């Protein structure tokens, strides 16, 4: 018997994600991903001063804010041939590290952990045993029996209040949950610690970017000035604060996040063989150390892997009109040259063409157009983007730290390298990357301090700030690695104003519909073969979709074979 | 007493961004009592927990689609996320969830919500509708009045 499952809610920020999956004999046999993203940003930007674009694009996504601003200023700088001073590069890398590390930790504990951790089971735990486990895993101070007993009481009170709120949508008690009560209590306790910790780390954005959640960016540099003695500038006191936040981040990641990841993963090793999906991985790379135009200097390398062949990393050139193209045979747009062609983003068009049913509806016509997301392809290949792609490309390029960390994680879990190509691998790669990034933040911070001590204070390059110095026409591309994957903004500047502006965001790569050849994108491909033990509680589907860290909220609808909706679930 | 006035919403989505427009209006409209911080919370979610918990009281300004007259507003004191009027927040961790985080972290939120009614959200538009443009100074004035009234109260 086959059942059809759908994912569909509304979010204020980026739109929503809807997945229709066909489940036969307890296994997903086909899947269709449809999404509504903020679209038409180019219409708002056309005719504006390119130096202002970052402030608008920063608002297209509520979870990636700063990274869109970064991609935007890079696109303008690329078009106008502006190089930023070394300190600006370092500050941007610190902002970047903060964003990713914060996002990854919040994803693990607050968006993904409850797919693996049963909150209801916490009440059955023995806090003394939890304490023993905690102390065997790390030297995190909050690990005595009294602490865990107090956490257990707080959860009990919360559950008894009937105001489950954030925990309301869990499938508590589902047999797919495998952790013993004591490990569940440990994880929930760290869920609370992570809530506290995440409040602190983001202060780095406010220190360098003036404010949060929407920090300031600047074409040509960063909008902050250093003066170690000046009260209103970034002075010694503020820098010391940044230094201590980075130190705390290293401590939290190494003593809490990574030990939890390994402890939880050890009960779910079977997920090292589920949810792999596509075999192609793409990363633009990020954290330049010798300028944006020298990708060989990037801490997170650029490249593409095809067919899971880790012996070869292909070069990626987003400026090449033949490499990245967006297709729309299944997307609600139309192209002047017809819907079968692919367009490079510099030639991108945004003409809406909604042909779907009037909402609310039960099913999409997956034979025709069924999504607001276009389908990007790299050299015609469907590519997965995200931390797994970044770590695989770094690994394949021989990045020593990545090879060591990946080796350690695989060793501790006693799983083969092929386990990386999975839902578990995606979740583990995010943790590995976080550990890598907190240390790189420390190194970046030390470089910044050393520059300042040597009286190198420049943060802004004014050479091409004035529009009078700009050419009549200029094209640029701003690439970045958002926490959830490869992000790029393509800009065309004409007569000092924006003429065209196209975004290809990570969820476009991962969540897009099929292309003209019928090739699935990452979400659709990853769900094939996923077991669903209880169709009323499609926990397994959620695990795999969440492993991508979607920037779209989702809900699950279940259908019986006749297409009648039998169930609807909001997924958190 | 430290008070945070927090405007929430996406200014790229027309009326949906009314909370942000209100706090911008409030900030630009003359002096506020000591201890008041005004924050454009935009589309942020989890990152707002820090500034919220650092304040003794939070005044939230947000859009609601409650079926009322566009541009009208209510002053509410939600205790739990379930006390919230229907908003568009369905993001993985939304503003409502932040209220629950207080309880989980052993704290109780002191939150006042100014919920401004909007009718529909356009695809992408920097402009608000006339009804909401007109509402911005009214909501801003009401909040300003509340802030000064609070400042005049004796410290408890």
XYZ file of N, CA and C in Angstrom, chain B residues 11 18 40-41 43-45 50 61 71 74 79 87 119-120 122 130 142-143 145 149-151 153 156:
75
model
N 10.578 43.960 6.643
C 10.243 45.181 5.896
C 10.189 44.961 4.384
N 5.516 46.043 9.880
C 5.016 47.188 10.657
C 5.732 47.346 12.003
N 15.530 47.092 16.404
C 14.937 46.576 15.173
C 15.257 45.087 15.129
N 14.298 44.263 15.528
C 14.529 42.826 15.590
C 14.395 42.150 14.232
N 13.980 40.149 11.124
C 13.571 38.766 10.947
C 14.331 37.832 11.884
N 15.005 38.407 12.848
C 15.796 37.580 13.762
C 14.915 36.746 14.664
N 15.431 35.620 15.115
C 14.659 34.791 16.029
C 15.504 34.489 17.257
N 18.894 36.850 23.763
C 19.860 37.545 24.608
C 19.383 38.936 24.994
N 6.588 44.683 19.390
C 5.658 45.220 18.406
C 5.686 44.286 17.213
N -4.657 48.003 10.590
C -4.199 49.248 11.191
C -4.645 49.416 12.627
N -3.806 46.088 19.345
C -4.175 45.708 20.705
C -2.935 45.673 21.570
N 1.376 35.449 28.399
C 2.242 34.749 29.352
C 2.980 33.613 28.656
N -0.086 35.023 14.338
C 0.842 35.821 13.538
C 1.317 34.914 12.415
N -3.818 42.901 6.971
C -4.791 42.104 6.229
C -4.119 41.001 5.437
N -3.173 41.372 4.609
C -2.503 40.343 3.819
C -1.072 40.765 3.550
N 1.986 41.010 0.966
C 2.300 40.951 -0.457
C 3.532 40.083 -0.699
N -1.837 52.008 3.029
C -2.154 53.295 3.651
C -2.615 53.117 5.096
N 1.448 55.481 21.399
C 0.943 54.703 22.526
C 2.085 54.085 23.326
N 3.090 53.620 22.615
C 4.240 53.005 23.301
C 5.033 54.076 24.047
N 3.917 56.772 25.263
C 3.145 57.137 26.454
C 3.351 56.111 27.573
N 5.001 56.725 31.214
C 4.188 56.405 32.392
C 4.942 55.462 33.319
N 5.619 54.501 32.713
C 6.406 53.546 33.506
C 7.548 54.258 34.221
N 8.165 55.207 33.508
C 9.295 55.932 34.088
C 8.843 56.775 35.281
N 6.468 55.909 37.340
C 6.096 55.058 38.484
C 7.264 54.960 39.455
N 9.845 49.680 42.074
C 9.362 48.653 43.011
C 10.575 47.898 43.569
